[in-house]
Amino acid sequence: MNPRLRVEVGRQVDFEFEIPPTEGDEAVWLGRGAFCKIRISDGQLSRRHCQFTFENGRFCVEDLGSRNGTQVNGEFIGDKVQLQHDDRVTVGSHELVVIHPPPSSKRTGSALAELGTQEEEEEARRQAAGLVGRRLAGYMLEKVVFDGDTSVIFRARDAESGNLLALKVLKQLSKVTVEDQNRFIRGAKHSSTLRHPNFVRVYKGGRFEDWFFVAMEFVRGRNLQEVVERKGEPLEVPLALSIVRQVLDALQHAFEQDIVFRAVRPDNVIVCEGAKVKLTDFDLVKPLAGRHDAQVTRVMDGSLRVDPAFSAPELIAYPVVADQKADVFGAGAVLYYMLCAAAPFGAMLPADKLTSAFDRRIGDPRKVNPAVPEGICAVLRQAMSDYERYNTPGDMRQALDEAAAAAGL
């Protein structure tokens, strides 16, 4: 079993973070930065506070020069320290206990399956990389531009016209279920109807031999998470407003087509030259309830999961009934991220208490960024409210424009 860290003291009591096997420089960072895999909202934490590694049975922690230091069992550490079951790691105002009991002398079937999964993932990565230079479903694959947990995106060309495009391909993994494959194709089908300048254009989705693929517009730019991380501080308010307006325009277009996006987060917002925005990643797109082709889907199962750091509570706890108001919440979370250079919430929730998502409340952006006008903060609060949220992305856009005008922006 992989080691876990359970929060025993702090705002996220009972949250658990699993540390997968790591190799080389694949350490798991903990901090308050949005780029950390273990992201904890704590003003006493550095953006990149400490890191954990789990290699060859050794589970270790190392401080990364943090402002307030990292303690193990009450002692400050500097270099890498090996952790044992029940050790206590103190970071900022949080205390985490290590859950990593020694393995039984008898190897169980589940342990063998875990080892097999790691090998399978490496093989799936090699198989996908091996597609470079080959022709798949009428497209010539030139280069891998993104390698994710369950999919790979290639720069490709139409074999007949030579037109440049991006081809997203599902990896061949046992954890990619038939439901995942069907959702992947359904997302492509519904997304192909979205014809808006702030959406990446989807051309086609299907299956070729054993590969499931989606062909879409090739876009040059950086995702919003990369933009903020590179800057290392909040974006200027006018730029943040310009970006979120484009996000809202895209989401309003989707709503008018009776579609909910369900994946509004910074890494799915591509910022191109001239601060032009494109929304991408259509795996979770689905028709709104009541449309003739609406189908029941789940979000928190399998390998496709929403990000609790940016997701509406109903999208986490009751994803089947989530509607366009979940997209409004996501737009608010993206705006908060730009104005504060931090996610509004932590990245994890207790698996047995997803409804705790309804207990979360955002902080005041002005405590981090005094340049944010109160009127913009009021729009944020309503956009991320549980019960008084704007009904549509267009309603939020109108309120944002009015607040910006009142602030002279």
Short mmCIF file of C-alpha atoms in Angstrom, two decimals:
data_model
loop_
_atom_site.label_atom_id
_atom_site.label_comp_id
_atom_site.label_asym_id
_atom_site.label_seq_id
_atom_site.Cartn_x
_atom_site.Cartn_y
_atom_site.Cartn_z
CA MET A 1 0.00 0.00 0.00
CA ASN A 2 1.26 3.49 -0.84
CA PRO A 3 1.96 5.72 2.18
CA ARG A 4 -0.61 8.34 3.10
CA LEU A 5 -0.62 11.56 5.09
CA ARG A 6 -3.70 12.29 7.22
CA VAL A 7 -4.33 15.81 8.50
CA GLU A 8 -4.87 15.68 12.28
CA VAL A 9 -4.46 19.40 13.07
CA GLY A 10 -5.46 22.26 10.77
CA ARG A 11 -8.30 23.41 8.53
CA GLN A 12 -8.45 20.16 6.58
CA VAL A 13 -8.78 17.66 9.45
CA ASP A 14 -9.21 14.03 8.26
CA PHE A 15 -8.13 14.80 4.69
CA GLU A 16 -5.78 12.12 3.40
CA PHE A 17 -3.10 12.48 0.72
CA GLU A 18 -1.69 9.36 -0.94
CA ILE A 19 1.95 9.42 -2.08
CA PRO A 20 2.50 7.25 -5.18
CA PRO A 21 5.85 5.67 -6.05
CA THR A 22 8.33 8.31 -7.26
CA GLU A 23 11.51 8.15 -9.29
CA GLY A 24 14.31 10.66 -9.86
CA ASP A 25 12.89 14.19 -9.67
CA GLU A 26 9.24 13.11 -9.42
CA ALA A 27 8.85 14.31 -5.83
CA VAL A 28 5.41 15.25 -4.51
CA TRP A 29 5.44 18.90 -3.44
CA LEU A 30 3.43 20.24 -0.50
CA GLY A 31 2.69 23.93 -0.16
CA ARG A 32 0.14 26.62 -0.79
CA GLY A 33 1.14 27.07 -4.45
CA ALA A 34 -1.39 25.93 -7.04
CA PHE A 35 1.32 23.83 -8.71
CA CYS A 36 1.73 21.60 -5.60
CA LYS A 37 0.12 18.17 -5.69
CA ILE A 38 -0.60 18.54 -1.96
CA ARG A 39 -2.05 22.02 -1.85
CA ILE A 40 -3.04 23.35 1.57
CA SER A 41 -4.49 26.80 2.20
CA ASP A 42 -2.32 27.98 5.09
CA GLY A 43 -0.70 31.42 5.30
CA GLN A 44 2.19 29.93 7.31
CA LEU A 45 3.18 27.66 4.41
CA SER A 46 5.58 28.64 1.66
CA ARG A 47 4.38 28.29 -1.91
CA ARG A 48 6.67 25.25 -2.25
CA HIS A 49 7.21 24.17 1.34
CA CYS A 50 8.49 20.58 1.40
CA GLN A 51 8.50 17.47 -0.75
CA PHE A 52 7.80 13.77 -0.29
CA THR A 53 9.32 10.81 -2.11
CA PHE A 54 8.46 7.11 -2.00
CA GLU A 55 11.07 4.95 -3.70
CA ASN A 56 12.18 1.37 -3.09
CA GLY A 57 10.06 1.17 0.05
CA ARG A 58 11.59 4.33 1.59
CA PHE A 59 9.14 7.14 2.35
CA CYS A 60 10.98 10.43 2.90
CA VAL A 61 10.33 14.14 3.45
CA GLU A 62 12.65 17.06 2.71
CA ASP A 63 12.23 20.76 3.52
CA LEU A 64 12.59 23.07 0.50
CA GLY A 65 13.99 26.11 2.27
CA SER A 66 10.56 27.11 3.57
CA ARG A 67 10.10 30.26 5.60
CA ASN A 68 8.76 28.50 8.73
CA GLY A 69 10.44 25.12 8.33
CA THR A 70 9.28 21.51 8.42
CA GLN A 71 9.24 19.38 11.57
CA VAL A 72 9.21 15.61 12.01
CA ASN A 73 8.14 14.47 15.48
CA GLY A 74 8.83 17.98 16.81
CA GLU A 75 12.32 18.37 15.32
CA PHE A 76 13.10 20.76 12.46
CA ILE A 77 14.62 19.05 9.43
CA GLY A 78 16.75 20.18 6.52
CA ASP A 79 17.98 17.27 4.44
CA LYS A 80 15.89 14.28 3.45
CA VAL A 81 14.48 12.33 6.42
CA GLN A 82 12.92 8.87 6.21
CA LEU A 83 9.42 8.59 7.64
CA GLN A 84 7.87 5.68 9.52
CA HIS A 85 4.28 4.72 10.34
CA ASP A 86 2.74 7.14 12.90
CA ASP A 87 5.47 9.79 12.46
CA ARG A 88 4.14 13.32 12.65
CA VAL A 89 5.01 16.00 10.11
CA THR A 90 4.32 19.63 11.07
CA VAL A 91 4.06 22.25 8.33
CA GLY A 92 2.70 25.70 9.11
CA SER A 93 -0.40 25.34 11.30
CA HIS A 94 -1.03 21.78 10.06
CA GLU A 95 0.08 18.48 11.55
CA LEU A 96 -0.03 15.36 9.39
CA VAL A 97 0.37 11.79 10.59
CA VAL A 98 2.07 9.15 8.43
CA ILE A 99 -0.01 6.07 7.59
CA HIS A 100 2.41 3.46 6.28
CA PRO A 101 2.27 0.22 8.28
CA PRO A 102 5.02 -2.31 7.51
CA PRO A 103 3.98 -4.81 4.83
CA SER A 104 2.87 -8.30 5.74
CA SER A 105 5.41 -11.03 5.05
CA LYS A 106 2.77 -12.61 2.84
CA ARG A 107 2.33 -10.85 -0.48
CA THR A 108 -1.36 -10.36 -1.12
CA GLY A 109 -3.14 -10.26 -4.41
CA SER A 110 -3.81 -6.53 -4.03
CA ALA A 111 -0.11 -5.80 -3.56
CA LEU A 112 0.74 -7.71 -6.70
CA ALA A 113 -1.97 -5.84 -8.58
CA GLU A 114 -0.51 -2.54 -7.41
CA LEU A 115 2.92 -3.47 -8.78
CA GLY A 116 1.34 -4.61 -12.02
CA THR A 117 -0.48 -1.29 -12.42
CA GLN A 118 2.77 0.68 -12.22
CA GLU A 119 4.33 -1.51 -14.90
CA GLU A 120 1.20 -1.18 -17.01
CA GLU A 121 1.36 2.61 -16.85
CA GLU A 122 4.97 2.60 -18.04
CA GLU A 123 4.04 0.29 -20.91
CA ALA A 124 1.06 2.50 -21.81
CA ARG A 125 3.36 5.53 -21.90
CA ARG A 126 5.78 3.70 -24.21
CA GLN A 127 2.94 2.55 -26.48
CA ALA A 128 1.58 6.06 -26.83
CA ALA A 129 5.04 7.54 -27.49
CA GLY A 130 5.52 4.85 -30.13
CA LEU A 131 2.71 6.40 -32.19
CA VAL A 132 4.92 9.35 -33.15
CA GLY A 133 5.67 9.18 -36.87
CA ARG A 134 2.74 6.87 -37.53
CA ARG A 135 -0.62 7.42 -39.18
CA LEU A 136 -3.73 7.03 -37.02
CA ALA A 137 -7.28 7.45 -38.35
CA GLY A 138 -6.07 9.58 -41.25
CA TYR A 139 -3.78 11.79 -39.15
CA MET A 140 0.05 11.83 -39.12
CA LEU A 141 1.34 12.15 -35.55
CA GLU A 142 4.40 14.42 -35.35
CA LYS A 143 5.18 15.06 -31.70
CA VAL A 144 3.87 14.54 -28.14
CA VAL A 145 2.90 17.94 -26.70
CA PHE A 146 1.19 16.71 -23.51
CA ASP A 147 1.45 13.46 -21.55
CA GLY A 148 -1.27 13.09 -18.93
CA ASP A 149 -2.34 10.33 -16.57
CA THR A 150 -4.80 8.77 -18.98
CA SER A 151 -4.30 10.55 -22.30
CA VAL A 152 -1.66 11.94 -24.65
CA ILE A 153 -1.99 14.95 -26.96
CA PHE A 154 -0.03 14.93 -30.21
CA ARG A 155 0.75 17.65 -32.70
CA ALA A 156 -0.60 16.09 -35.89
CA ARG A 157 -1.55 16.80 -39.49
CA ASP A 158 -4.43 15.70 -41.63
CA ALA A 159 -2.82 13.16 -43.97
CA GLU A 160 -4.79 14.46 -46.98
CA SER A 161 -4.89 18.23 -46.51
CA GLY A 162 -1.74 18.66 -44.43
CA ASN A 163 -3.63 20.93 -42.02
CA LEU A 164 -2.15 21.20 -38.52
CA LEU A 165 -4.27 19.96 -35.59
CA ALA A 166 -4.05 18.37 -32.15
CA LEU A 167 -4.96 14.71 -31.62
CA LYS A 168 -5.87 13.56 -28.12
CA VAL A 169 -5.54 9.81 -27.60
CA LEU A 170 -6.61 7.70 -24.61
CA LYS A 171 -3.88 5.51 -23.19
CA GLN A 172 -4.50 1.77 -23.11
CA LEU A 173 -4.86 1.26 -19.36
CA SER A 174 -7.05 -1.14 -17.42
CA LYS A 175 -8.20 1.76 -15.23
CA VAL A 176 -9.63 3.41 -18.36
CA THR A 177 -13.03 1.75 -18.29
CA VAL A 178 -15.61 1.31 -21.02
CA GLU A 179 -17.55 4.11 -19.31
CA ASP A 180 -14.46 6.35 -19.55
CA GLN A 181 -14.12 5.54 -23.26
CA ASN A 182 -17.79 6.25 -23.91
CA ARG A 183 -17.61 9.53 -21.99
CA PHE A 184 -14.51 10.49 -23.99
CA ILE A 185 -16.37 10.01 -27.27
CA ARG A 186 -19.59 11.62 -26.00
CA GLY A 187 -17.60 14.66 -24.88
CA ALA A 188 -16.13 14.99 -28.37
CA LYS A 189 -19.55 14.60 -29.96
CA HIS A 190 -21.22 17.29 -27.87
CA SER A 191 -18.19 19.62 -28.00
CA SER A 192 -18.14 19.55 -31.79
CA THR A 193 -21.33 21.64 -31.71
CA LEU A 194 -19.60 24.46 -29.78
CA ARG A 195 -18.63 27.07 -32.36
CA HIS A 196 -17.25 29.95 -30.34
CA PRO A 197 -13.91 31.81 -30.59
CA ASN A 198 -13.17 31.10 -26.92
CA PHE A 199 -13.50 27.32 -27.27
CA VAL A 200 -10.88 25.08 -28.82
CA ARG A 201 -12.64 23.71 -31.90
CA VAL A 202 -13.34 19.96 -31.85
CA TYR A 203 -13.45 18.36 -35.29
CA LYS A 204 -14.01 14.66 -34.74
CA GLY A 205 -13.90 11.88 -32.18
CA GLY A 206 -13.89 8.15 -32.66
CA ARG A 207 -12.08 4.86 -32.45
CA PHE A 208 -9.32 3.55 -34.73
CA GLU A 209 -8.27 -0.04 -34.05
CA ASP A 210 -7.70 -0.07 -30.25
CA TRP A 211 -7.20 3.70 -29.92
CA PHE A 212 -9.85 6.23 -28.89
CA PHE A 213 -9.08 9.72 -30.23
CA VAL A 214 -10.36 13.29 -30.55
CA ALA A 215 -9.13 15.59 -33.33
CA MET A 216 -9.22 19.29 -32.47
CA GLU A 217 -7.79 22.71 -33.20
CA PHE A 218 -4.08 23.13 -32.47
CA VAL A 219 -3.62 26.12 -30.19
CA ARG A 220 -0.35 27.82 -29.28
CA GLY A 221 -0.23 29.30 -25.81
CA ARG A 222 0.18 28.51 -22.12
CA ASN A 223 -2.53 27.36 -19.76
CA LEU A 224 -3.56 29.84 -17.09
CA GLN A 225 -1.95 27.85 -14.30
CA GLU A 226 1.42 28.14 -16.05
CA VAL A 227 0.87 31.87 -16.65
CA VAL A 228 0.24 32.57 -12.96
CA GLU A 229 3.02 30.29 -11.76
CA ARG A 230 5.54 31.96 -14.07
CA LYS A 231 4.50 35.39 -12.83
CA GLY A 232 4.71 34.23 -9.21
CA GLU A 233 2.08 36.72 -8.04
CA PRO A 234 -1.52 37.73 -8.80
CA LEU A 235 -2.36 39.00 -12.28
CA GLU A 236 -3.24 42.65 -12.76
CA VAL A 237 -6.95 43.16 -12.16
CA PRO A 238 -7.77 44.41 -15.71
CA LEU A 239 -6.01 41.37 -17.25
CA ALA A 240 -7.80 38.97 -14.91
CA LEU A 241 -11.14 40.56 -15.80
CA SER A 242 -10.39 40.31 -19.53
CA ILE A 243 -9.59 36.60 -19.22
CA VAL A 244 -12.60 35.68 -17.10
CA ARG A 245 -14.95 37.64 -19.41
CA GLN A 246 -13.82 35.43 -22.31
CA VAL A 247 -14.30 32.31 -20.17
CA LEU A 248 -17.82 33.45 -19.29
CA ASP A 249 -18.63 34.21 -22.94
CA ALA A 250 -17.62 30.66 -23.88
CA LEU A 251 -19.63 29.14 -21.03
CA GLN A 252 -22.69 31.22 -21.91
CA HIS A 253 -22.46 29.92 -25.48
CA ALA A 254 -22.34 26.36 -24.12
CA PHE A 255 -25.38 27.06 -21.92
CA GLU A 256 -27.30 28.37 -24.92
CA GLN A 257 -26.55 25.05 -26.63
CA ASP A 258 -27.90 23.23 -23.51
CA ILE A 259 -24.41 22.04 -22.58
CA VAL A 260 -22.53 22.17 -19.26
CA PHE A 261 -18.71 22.14 -19.37
CA ARG A 262 -18.01 20.84 -15.81
CA ALA A 263 -14.23 21.31 -16.00
CA VAL A 264 -13.62 25.05 -15.54
CA ARG A 265 -10.19 25.32 -13.92
CA PRO A 266 -6.93 27.18 -14.71
CA ASP A 267 -5.16 24.34 -16.49
CA ASN A 268 -8.05 24.11 -18.96
CA VAL A 269 -7.86 27.81 -19.88
CA ILE A 270 -5.28 28.44 -22.60
CA VAL A 271 -3.97 31.99 -22.87
CA CYS A 272 -2.77 32.76 -26.40
CA GLU A 273 -0.99 35.75 -27.91
CA GLY A 274 -2.72 39.02 -27.12
CA ALA A 275 -4.39 37.47 -24.03
CA LYS A 276 -6.94 35.68 -26.20
CA VAL A 277 -8.49 32.77 -24.30
CA LYS A 278 -9.46 29.26 -25.36
CA LEU A 279 -11.25 26.74 -23.13
CA THR A 280 -10.24 23.11 -23.64
CA ASP A 281 -10.57 19.56 -22.20
CA PHE A 282 -14.02 18.30 -23.14
CA ASP A 283 -14.04 14.92 -21.36
CA LEU A 284 -16.71 16.00 -18.86
CA VAL A 285 -18.93 17.97 -21.25
CA LYS A 286 -22.53 16.77 -21.20
CA PRO A 287 -25.99 17.95 -22.24
CA LEU A 288 -28.08 19.65 -19.59
CA ALA A 289 -30.85 17.59 -18.07
CA GLY A 290 -33.97 17.63 -20.22
CA ARG A 291 -32.17 17.67 -23.56
CA HIS A 292 -33.21 14.78 -25.76
CA ASP A 293 -29.70 13.27 -25.86
CA ALA A 294 -28.85 13.83 -22.18
CA GLN A 295 -27.32 10.80 -20.48
CA VAL A 296 -26.53 10.05 -16.86
CA THR A 297 -22.79 10.33 -16.22
CA ARG A 298 -20.59 10.34 -13.15
CA VAL A 299 -17.57 12.54 -12.54
CA MET A 300 -15.83 11.18 -9.46
CA ASP A 301 -15.39 7.60 -10.69
CA GLY A 302 -12.58 6.02 -12.66
CA SER A 303 -9.69 8.17 -13.79
CA LEU A 304 -11.68 11.30 -14.69
CA ARG A 305 -12.12 13.39 -11.56
CA VAL A 306 -13.05 16.97 -10.90
CA ASP A 307 -10.57 19.14 -9.00
CA PRO A 308 -12.00 20.02 -5.56
CA ALA A 309 -9.77 23.10 -5.45
CA PHE A 310 -11.90 24.75 -8.17
CA SER A 311 -15.16 22.78 -8.36
CA ALA A 312 -18.66 23.65 -7.21
CA PRO A 313 -19.82 21.58 -4.22
CA GLU A 314 -22.66 19.95 -6.17
CA LEU A 315 -20.21 18.89 -8.89
CA ILE A 316 -18.22 17.04 -6.22
CA ALA A 317 -21.07 15.56 -4.20
CA TYR A 318 -23.90 15.20 -6.75
CA PRO A 319 -22.33 15.45 -10.24
CA VAL A 320 -25.30 13.97 -12.08
CA VAL A 321 -27.49 16.98 -11.28
CA ALA A 322 -24.83 19.66 -11.84
CA ASP A 323 -25.97 22.32 -14.32
CA GLN A 324 -24.69 25.62 -15.71
CA LYS A 325 -24.41 27.06 -12.19
CA ALA A 326 -21.46 24.69 -11.65
CA ASP A 327 -19.74 26.44 -14.55
CA VAL A 328 -20.49 29.82 -12.97
CA PHE A 329 -18.79 28.62 -9.78
CA GLY A 330 -15.80 27.41 -11.81
CA ALA A 331 -15.46 30.81 -13.50
CA GLY A 332 -15.49 32.45 -10.07
CA ALA A 333 -12.81 30.05 -8.84
CA VAL A 334 -10.64 30.84 -11.88
CA LEU A 335 -11.04 34.59 -11.23
CA TYR A 336 -10.11 34.08 -7.57
CA TYR A 337 -7.01 32.15 -8.66
CA MET A 338 -5.88 34.97 -10.96
CA LEU A 339 -6.47 37.67 -8.34
CA CYS A 340 -4.81 35.76 -5.47
CA ALA A 341 -2.29 33.48 -7.23
CA ALA A 342 -3.73 30.62 -5.18
CA ALA A 343 -6.58 28.15 -5.49
CA PRO A 344 -9.67 29.03 -3.44
CA PHE A 345 -9.75 25.62 -1.72
CA GLY A 346 -7.57 22.63 -0.86
CA ALA A 347 -7.01 19.90 -3.42
CA MET A 348 -8.47 17.01 -1.41
CA LEU A 349 -11.72 16.05 0.30
CA PRO A 350 -12.50 13.06 2.54
CA ALA A 351 -13.63 10.25 0.21
CA ASP A 352 -16.36 9.26 2.67
CA LYS A 353 -17.66 12.81 3.18
CA LEU A 354 -17.87 14.57 -0.17
CA THR A 355 -20.75 16.70 1.10
CA SER A 356 -18.20 18.60 3.22
CA ALA A 357 -17.61 20.54 -0.01
CA PHE A 358 -20.70 22.55 0.92
CA ASP A 359 -18.94 23.77 4.09
CA ARG A 360 -16.12 25.55 2.24
CA ARG A 361 -15.92 29.34 2.13
CA ILE A 362 -13.55 31.52 0.14
CA GLY A 363 -11.29 34.03 1.84
CA ASP A 364 -11.32 37.77 1.15
CA PRO A 365 -9.17 38.35 -1.98
CA ARG A 366 -8.24 41.83 -0.71
CA LYS A 367 -6.23 40.33 2.15
CA VAL A 368 -3.91 38.90 -0.51
CA ASN A 369 -4.37 41.54 -3.19
CA PRO A 370 -5.51 44.99 -1.95
CA ALA A 371 -5.87 46.15 -5.58
CA VAL A 372 -9.09 44.13 -6.01
CA PRO A 373 -12.14 46.45 -5.75
CA GLU A 374 -14.86 45.52 -3.27
CA GLY A 375 -17.41 45.32 -6.09
CA ILE A 376 -15.38 42.58 -7.81
CA CYS A 377 -15.13 40.72 -4.48
CA ALA A 378 -18.91 40.89 -4.14
CA VAL A 379 -19.32 39.33 -7.60
CA LEU A 380 -16.89 36.57 -6.60
CA ARG A 381 -18.78 35.81 -3.41
CA GLN A 382 -22.07 35.49 -5.27
CA ALA A 383 -20.56 33.43 -8.09
CA MET A 384 -19.17 30.96 -5.54
CA SER A 385 -22.18 30.95 -3.24
CA ASP A 386 -24.07 27.71 -2.63
CA TYR A 387 -27.56 29.20 -2.75
CA GLU A 388 -27.42 32.71 -4.26
CA ARG A 389 -25.24 31.98 -7.25
CA TYR A 390 -25.82 33.66 -10.61
CA ASN A 391 -28.16 31.58 -12.73
CA THR A 392 -26.09 31.72 -15.92
CA PRO A 393 -22.55 32.68 -16.99
CA GLY A 394 -24.10 35.63 -18.83
CA ASP A 395 -25.63 36.93 -15.60
CA MET A 396 -22.22 36.80 -13.93
CA ARG A 397 -20.63 38.55 -16.91
CA GLN A 398 -23.17 41.40 -16.64
CA ALA A 399 -22.59 41.80 -12.88
CA LEU A 400 -18.83 41.76 -13.42
CA ASP A 401 -19.05 44.44 -16.09
CA GLU A 402 -21.16 46.65 -13.82
CA ALA A 403 -18.76 46.22 -10.89
CA ALA A 404 -15.76 46.94 -13.12
CA ALA A 405 -17.39 50.07 -14.52
CA ALA A 406 -18.20 51.31 -11.01
CA ALA A 407 -14.53 50.80 -10.07
CA GLY A 408 -13.33 52.64 -13.18
CA LEU A 409 -11.88 49.49 -14.77
#
